[in-house]
Amino acid sequence: MRLRHATRSPARPLAGPLAALGLAALLAGPALAEPVFPSGSRFGFEPPSDMAPSRRFSGFERKEGGATVSVVELPPAAYADLEKNFTDENLKSQGFVVQKRESLKVAGGADAVLYTGEQPPEGNGGPAVQKWLLLVGDPSVTGIIIAQALPGAETEETMRGMVTGVTIRPALSLEQQVDALPFRIGDAGGFRPVRVLAGNSVLLTQGPKDQMINLEQPILVLAQAVQPPPAAEQRDGFARAALYANQTMKDFVIERSQSYRQNGVDWHEIVARATDLPTNVPVVVSQTIRFAPDGYLRAVGVVREDQREGTLAKFRAIVDSVQIK
């Protein structure tokens, strides 16, 4: 963290009530910094002044580049298995050479293990990346916190202090998680949120059940990605590849695939038939992608083929109502 100082004129003596307030402030000591929580995350940090919450992932990144801190949240039962499997050999196979490991207590007493090391340079001979991995085991949540920095971007003290100074807040309600999404749904059209994923995606359904067995209810997933979108001539191939990457369906037959422009925004939409793998039920899939200069919103709706009438129009109406924050 860079230290700065400013030159100021000599202070005038305080008098009356102002003097009392000034004395009280001195006696109270410096104000404690409030932890900053990535959108929808339970893990908060005190980042240095040159790092800010990322729009690309759950975590923080240095404004000038060269350093990031990312957070992954898992169920509490995952901690024991991860601690067992995070051996030097396993981490090395993933590009992380561990130089030191420490057992710690963080966030008011949660068990944690801090792994310190580096990511060796790639084949082109770039610099090694310093890395800190903190595995946190709270009774209510498991956290994997990964910090990394290029040489000279941040100090060891800064990165270690940020990671080990983690704060854990109580579980957020579904409403709070939806409010923290990077977009707002203007008209849910009778659908309701069931689950928020990774702080940038939401699963919605129409019907009383939260667990959809045999696709009894239509589902719609909205996800915001902050990364350069493909060029216009590549968008049809990009959209088809994204659709085919869905590993819960097979036997895709595309009914319609088109790019178009609406209200000054570029869109791409695919409607296809497919087979749901877990149930072998015929389904209809609607994928709509709305492109922006710095990213895109992707919506994937799935409905049983015998329930498609009217549902595809609802999918589209919901997507049209979404506003990026």
C-alpha positions as CSV (number, residue, x, y, z in Angstrom):
1,M,0.0,0.0,0.0
2,R,1.4,3.4,-0.9
3,L,1.7,5.9,2.0
4,R,0.9,9.5,1.3
5,H,1.2,12.6,3.3
6,A,-0.2,16.1,2.9
7,T,1.2,19.5,4.0
8,R,-1.3,21.5,6.1
9,S,-1.3,24.8,7.8
10,P,-0.9,24.9,11.6
11,A,-4.2,24.1,13.2
12,R,-5.9,26.9,15.2
13,P,-6.8,26.2,18.8
14,L,-10.2,24.7,19.4
15,A,-12.6,26.5,21.6
16,G,-15.9,25.8,23.4
17,P,-17.9,22.8,22.1
18,L,-15.6,22.3,19.2
19,A,-12.7,21.7,21.6
20,A,-14.7,19.1,23.4
21,L,-15.6,17.3,20.2
22,G,-12.0,17.4,19.1
23,L,-10.8,16.0,22.4
24,A,-13.4,13.2,22.3
25,A,-12.3,12.2,18.8
26,L,-8.7,12.0,20.0
27,L,-9.6,9.9,23.0
28,A,-11.7,7.6,20.8
29,G,-8.7,6.8,18.6
30,P,-8.8,6.2,14.8
31,A,-12.0,5.0,13.2
32,L,-12.1,1.4,12.3
33,A,-12.4,0.6,8.6
34,E,-15.5,-1.1,7.6
35,P,-15.0,-4.3,5.6
36,V,-16.0,-4.3,2.0
37,F,-18.0,-7.3,0.7
38,P,-18.0,-8.3,-2.9
39,S,-21.5,-8.3,-4.3
40,G,-23.6,-11.0,-2.6
41,S,-20.6,-12.5,-0.8
42,R,-20.4,-13.4,2.9
43,F,-16.7,-12.7,3.0
44,G,-15.5,-9.1,3.5
45,F,-12.1,-7.5,3.4
46,E,-10.3,-4.2,4.0
47,P,-8.6,-3.7,0.6
48,P,-5.8,-1.2,0.1
49,S,-6.8,2.1,-1.5
50,D,-5.7,1.0,-5.0
51,M,-7.9,-2.1,-5.0
52,A,-11.7,-2.1,-5.7
53,P,-14.5,-4.7,-6.0
54,S,-14.3,-6.4,-9.4
55,R,-17.1,-6.4,-11.9
56,R,-15.6,-9.5,-13.5
57,F,-15.6,-11.9,-10.6
58,S,-16.4,-12.1,-6.9
59,G,-13.5,-10.3,-5.3
60,F,-11.2,-7.4,-5.8
61,E,-8.6,-6.2,-8.3
62,R,-6.0,-3.5,-8.4
63,K,-7.1,-0.5,-10.5
64,E,-3.8,-0.4,-12.4
65,G,-3.7,-4.2,-12.8
66,G,-1.3,-6.7,-11.4
67,A,-3.1,-8.0,-8.3
68,T,-6.4,-9.7,-7.5
69,V,-8.2,-11.3,-4.6
70,S,-11.0,-13.8,-5.5
71,V,-13.5,-15.6,-3.3
72,V,-15.3,-18.9,-3.7
73,E,-18.1,-19.9,-1.2
74,L,-18.9,-23.6,-0.6
75,P,-21.0,-25.5,1.9
76,P,-19.5,-25.9,5.4
77,A,-18.9,-29.6,5.0
78,A,-16.5,-28.9,2.1
79,Y,-13.7,-27.7,4.4
80,A,-12.5,-31.0,5.7
81,D,-12.2,-32.6,2.3
82,L,-10.5,-29.5,0.8
83,E,-8.0,-29.3,3.7
84,K,-7.2,-33.0,3.1
85,N,-6.8,-32.6,-0.7
86,F,-4.9,-29.4,-0.7
87,T,-1.5,-31.2,-0.7
88,D,1.6,-29.6,-2.1
89,E,1.5,-32.1,-5.0
90,N,-2.2,-31.4,-5.8
91,L,-1.7,-27.7,-5.7
92,K,1.5,-27.9,-7.8
93,S,-0.4,-29.8,-10.5
94,Q,-2.7,-26.7,-10.6
95,G,0.2,-24.3,-11.0
96,F,0.7,-23.3,-7.4
97,V,4.0,-24.1,-5.8
98,V,3.5,-24.0,-2.0
99,Q,6.4,-22.6,-0.1
100,K,4.8,-22.3,3.3
101,R,1.5,-23.3,5.0
102,E,0.2,-22.1,8.4
103,S,-2.8,-23.0,10.5
104,L,-4.6,-19.9,11.7
105,K,-7.8,-18.6,13.4
106,V,-9.6,-15.9,11.4
107,A,-12.9,-14.0,11.4
108,G,-13.6,-14.4,15.1
109,G,-12.3,-17.9,15.5
110,A,-12.9,-19.8,12.2
111,D,-10.4,-22.4,11.4
112,A,-8.1,-21.6,8.4
113,V,-5.0,-22.7,6.6
114,L,-2.9,-20.1,4.7
115,Y,-0.8,-21.4,1.8
116,T,1.9,-19.1,0.5
117,G,3.9,-19.6,-2.7
118,E,4.1,-18.7,-6.3
119,Q,2.8,-19.5,-9.7
120,P,5.9,-20.2,-11.9
121,P,6.3,-18.3,-15.1
122,E,4.7,-19.6,-18.3
123,G,6.7,-20.9,-21.2
124,N,7.3,-17.4,-22.5
125,G,9.4,-16.6,-19.5
126,G,7.3,-14.0,-17.7
127,P,7.7,-13.2,-14.0
128,A,6.5,-15.6,-11.3
129,V,3.2,-14.6,-9.7
130,Q,3.1,-14.4,-5.8
131,K,0.1,-16.3,-4.5
132,W,-1.7,-16.6,-1.2
133,L,-4.5,-19.2,-0.7
134,L,-6.6,-19.1,2.4
135,L,-9.0,-22.0,3.1
136,V,-11.5,-20.9,5.7
137,G,-13.8,-23.3,7.7
138,D,-16.7,-21.4,9.4
139,P,-19.5,-23.6,10.9
140,S,-21.9,-22.1,8.3
141,V,-19.7,-21.7,5.2
142,T,-16.4,-22.7,3.6
143,G,-14.4,-20.1,1.8
144,I,-11.5,-20.3,-0.7
145,I,-9.7,-17.0,-1.0
146,I,-7.1,-16.7,-3.6
147,A,-4.8,-13.6,-3.8
148,Q,-2.1,-13.1,-6.4
149,A,0.2,-10.3,-7.3
150,L,2.9,-9.6,-9.9
151,P,6.2,-8.4,-8.5
152,G,6.0,-4.8,-7.3
153,A,2.2,-4.6,-7.6
154,E,1.4,-5.1,-3.9
155,T,3.6,-5.9,-0.9
156,E,3.6,-9.2,0.9
157,E,2.3,-7.4,4.1
158,T,-0.6,-5.8,2.2
159,M,-1.8,-9.0,0.5
160,R,-1.3,-11.2,3.5
161,G,-3.1,-8.7,5.8
162,M,-6.0,-8.4,3.4
163,V,-6.5,-12.1,3.2
164,T,-6.1,-13.0,6.8
165,G,-8.2,-10.0,7.9
166,V,-11.3,-11.6,6.3
167,T,-14.7,-11.0,8.0
168,I,-17.6,-13.3,7.7
169,R,-21.1,-12.0,7.9
170,P,-24.4,-13.9,8.4
171,A,-26.0,-15.7,5.5
172,L,-27.8,-13.2,3.2
173,S,-31.5,-13.7,2.5
174,L,-32.5,-14.5,-1.0
175,E,-33.9,-11.0,-1.4
176,Q,-30.6,-9.5,-0.3
177,Q,-28.7,-11.7,-2.8
178,V,-31.1,-10.7,-5.6
179,D,-30.7,-7.0,-4.7
180,A,-26.9,-7.4,-4.9
181,L,-27.0,-8.7,-8.5
182,P,-25.4,-6.5,-11.1
183,F,-28.7,-6.2,-12.9
184,R,-32.4,-5.5,-12.0
185,I,-35.4,-7.4,-13.3
186,G,-38.1,-4.9,-14.1
187,D,-40.9,-7.4,-14.8
188,A,-40.6,-11.0,-13.6
189,G,-43.8,-11.9,-15.5
190,G,-45.0,-14.4,-12.8
191,F,-41.6,-15.9,-12.4
192,R,-39.8,-15.8,-9.0
193,P,-36.1,-16.1,-8.0
194,V,-35.1,-19.4,-6.4
195,R,-31.3,-19.2,-6.2
196,V,-28.5,-16.7,-6.8
197,L,-25.3,-18.2,-8.2
198,A,-21.8,-16.7,-7.9
199,G,-23.1,-13.2,-7.2
200,N,-23.9,-12.5,-10.9
201,S,-26.5,-15.1,-11.9
202,V,-30.1,-15.9,-10.8
203,L,-32.3,-18.9,-11.3
204,L,-36.1,-18.2,-11.7
205,T,-39.0,-20.4,-12.0
206,Q,-42.8,-20.2,-12.4
207,G,-44.7,-22.4,-10.0
208,P,-44.8,-23.3,-6.3
209,K,-41.8,-25.6,-6.1
210,D,-38.2,-24.6,-5.4
211,Q,-36.8,-28.0,-6.5
212,M,-37.7,-28.8,-10.1
213,I,-38.0,-32.5,-10.6
214,N,-38.6,-33.8,-14.1
215,L,-38.8,-30.2,-15.2
216,E,-42.3,-29.8,-13.8
217,Q,-41.8,-26.1,-14.0
218,P,-40.1,-23.8,-16.5
219,I,-36.8,-22.3,-15.4
220,L,-34.9,-19.2,-16.6
221,V,-31.3,-18.4,-15.7
222,L,-30.0,-14.8,-16.1
223,A,-26.2,-14.2,-15.9
224,Q,-24.1,-11.1,-16.4
225,A,-20.6,-11.5,-17.8
226,V,-18.1,-8.6,-17.8
227,Q,-15.6,-9.4,-20.5
228,P,-15.0,-8.3,-24.1
229,P,-17.9,-9.5,-26.3
230,P,-17.1,-11.3,-29.6
231,A,-17.1,-9.3,-32.8
232,A,-20.4,-9.0,-34.7
233,E,-19.4,-11.6,-37.3
234,Q,-18.5,-14.1,-34.5
235,R,-21.6,-13.8,-32.4
236,D,-23.7,-16.6,-34.1
237,G,-20.8,-19.1,-33.5
238,F,-20.3,-17.8,-30.0
239,A,-24.0,-18.2,-29.2
240,R,-24.2,-21.7,-30.6
241,A,-21.0,-22.8,-28.7
242,A,-22.5,-21.5,-25.5
243,L,-25.7,-23.4,-26.1
244,Y,-24.0,-26.7,-26.9
245,A,-21.8,-26.3,-23.8
246,N,-24.8,-27.1,-21.6
247,Q,-24.1,-30.6,-20.3
248,T,-27.6,-31.3,-19.0
249,M,-29.1,-31.5,-22.5
250,K,-28.4,-33.4,-25.7
251,D,-29.7,-33.8,-29.3
252,F,-30.1,-30.1,-30.0
253,V,-32.1,-29.1,-33.1
254,I,-32.1,-25.4,-33.7
255,E,-35.4,-23.9,-34.8
256,R,-34.2,-20.3,-35.1
257,S,-30.9,-18.5,-34.7
258,Q,-30.6,-14.7,-35.4
259,S,-28.8,-11.5,-34.6
260,Y,-30.7,-8.3,-34.5
261,R,-30.6,-4.8,-33.1
262,Q,-33.3,-3.4,-30.7
263,N,-33.3,-0.1,-28.9
264,G,-29.8,0.6,-29.9
265,V,-28.5,-2.7,-28.5
266,D,-27.2,-5.8,-30.3
267,W,-28.9,-9.1,-29.5
268,H,-28.7,-12.7,-30.5
269,E,-31.4,-15.3,-29.9
270,I,-31.6,-19.0,-30.4
271,V,-34.7,-21.2,-30.0
272,A,-33.9,-25.0,-30.1
273,R,-35.4,-28.3,-29.2
274,A,-33.4,-30.8,-27.1
275,T,-33.6,-33.7,-24.7
276,D,-33.1,-33.2,-21.0
277,L,-30.4,-35.8,-20.0
278,P,-31.5,-36.6,-16.4
279,T,-35.1,-37.2,-17.4
280,N,-35.0,-37.9,-21.1
281,V,-37.9,-35.4,-21.4
282,P,-38.2,-33.3,-24.7
283,V,-37.6,-29.7,-24.0
284,V,-37.4,-26.3,-25.7
285,V,-34.5,-24.0,-25.0
286,S,-34.5,-20.3,-25.5
287,Q,-31.1,-18.5,-25.3
288,T,-31.0,-14.7,-25.5
289,I,-27.7,-12.7,-25.3
290,R,-27.7,-9.0,-25.0
291,F,-24.3,-7.5,-25.9
292,A,-22.7,-4.4,-24.5
293,P,-19.3,-2.8,-25.1
294,D,-17.8,-4.3,-21.9
295,G,-19.8,-7.5,-21.6
296,Y,-23.1,-9.3,-22.1
297,L,-26.2,-10.6,-20.4
298,R,-27.1,-14.2,-21.2
299,A,-30.5,-15.7,-20.5
300,V,-31.3,-19.4,-20.9
301,G,-34.9,-20.6,-20.5
302,V,-35.9,-24.3,-20.5
303,V,-39.5,-25.6,-20.7
304,R,-41.0,-29.0,-21.4
305,E,-42.0,-29.1,-25.0
306,D,-45.7,-29.7,-24.1
307,Q,-45.6,-26.5,-22.1
308,R,-43.9,-24.2,-24.6
309,E,-46.9,-22.2,-25.7
310,G,-46.8,-18.8,-24.1
311,T,-43.7,-19.6,-22.0
312,L,-41.1,-18.5,-24.6
313,A,-42.8,-15.1,-24.8
314,K,-42.6,-14.8,-21.1
315,F,-38.9,-15.6,-21.2
316,R,-38.3,-12.9,-23.7
317,A,-40.5,-10.3,-21.8
318,I,-38.4,-10.9,-18.7
319,V,-35.1,-10.5,-20.6
320,D,-36.4,-7.3,-22.2
321,S,-37.2,-5.8,-18.8
322,V,-33.7,-6.4,-17.3
323,Q,-31.7,-3.2,-16.5
324,I,-27.9,-3.3,-16.0
325,K,-26.9,-1.5,-12.8
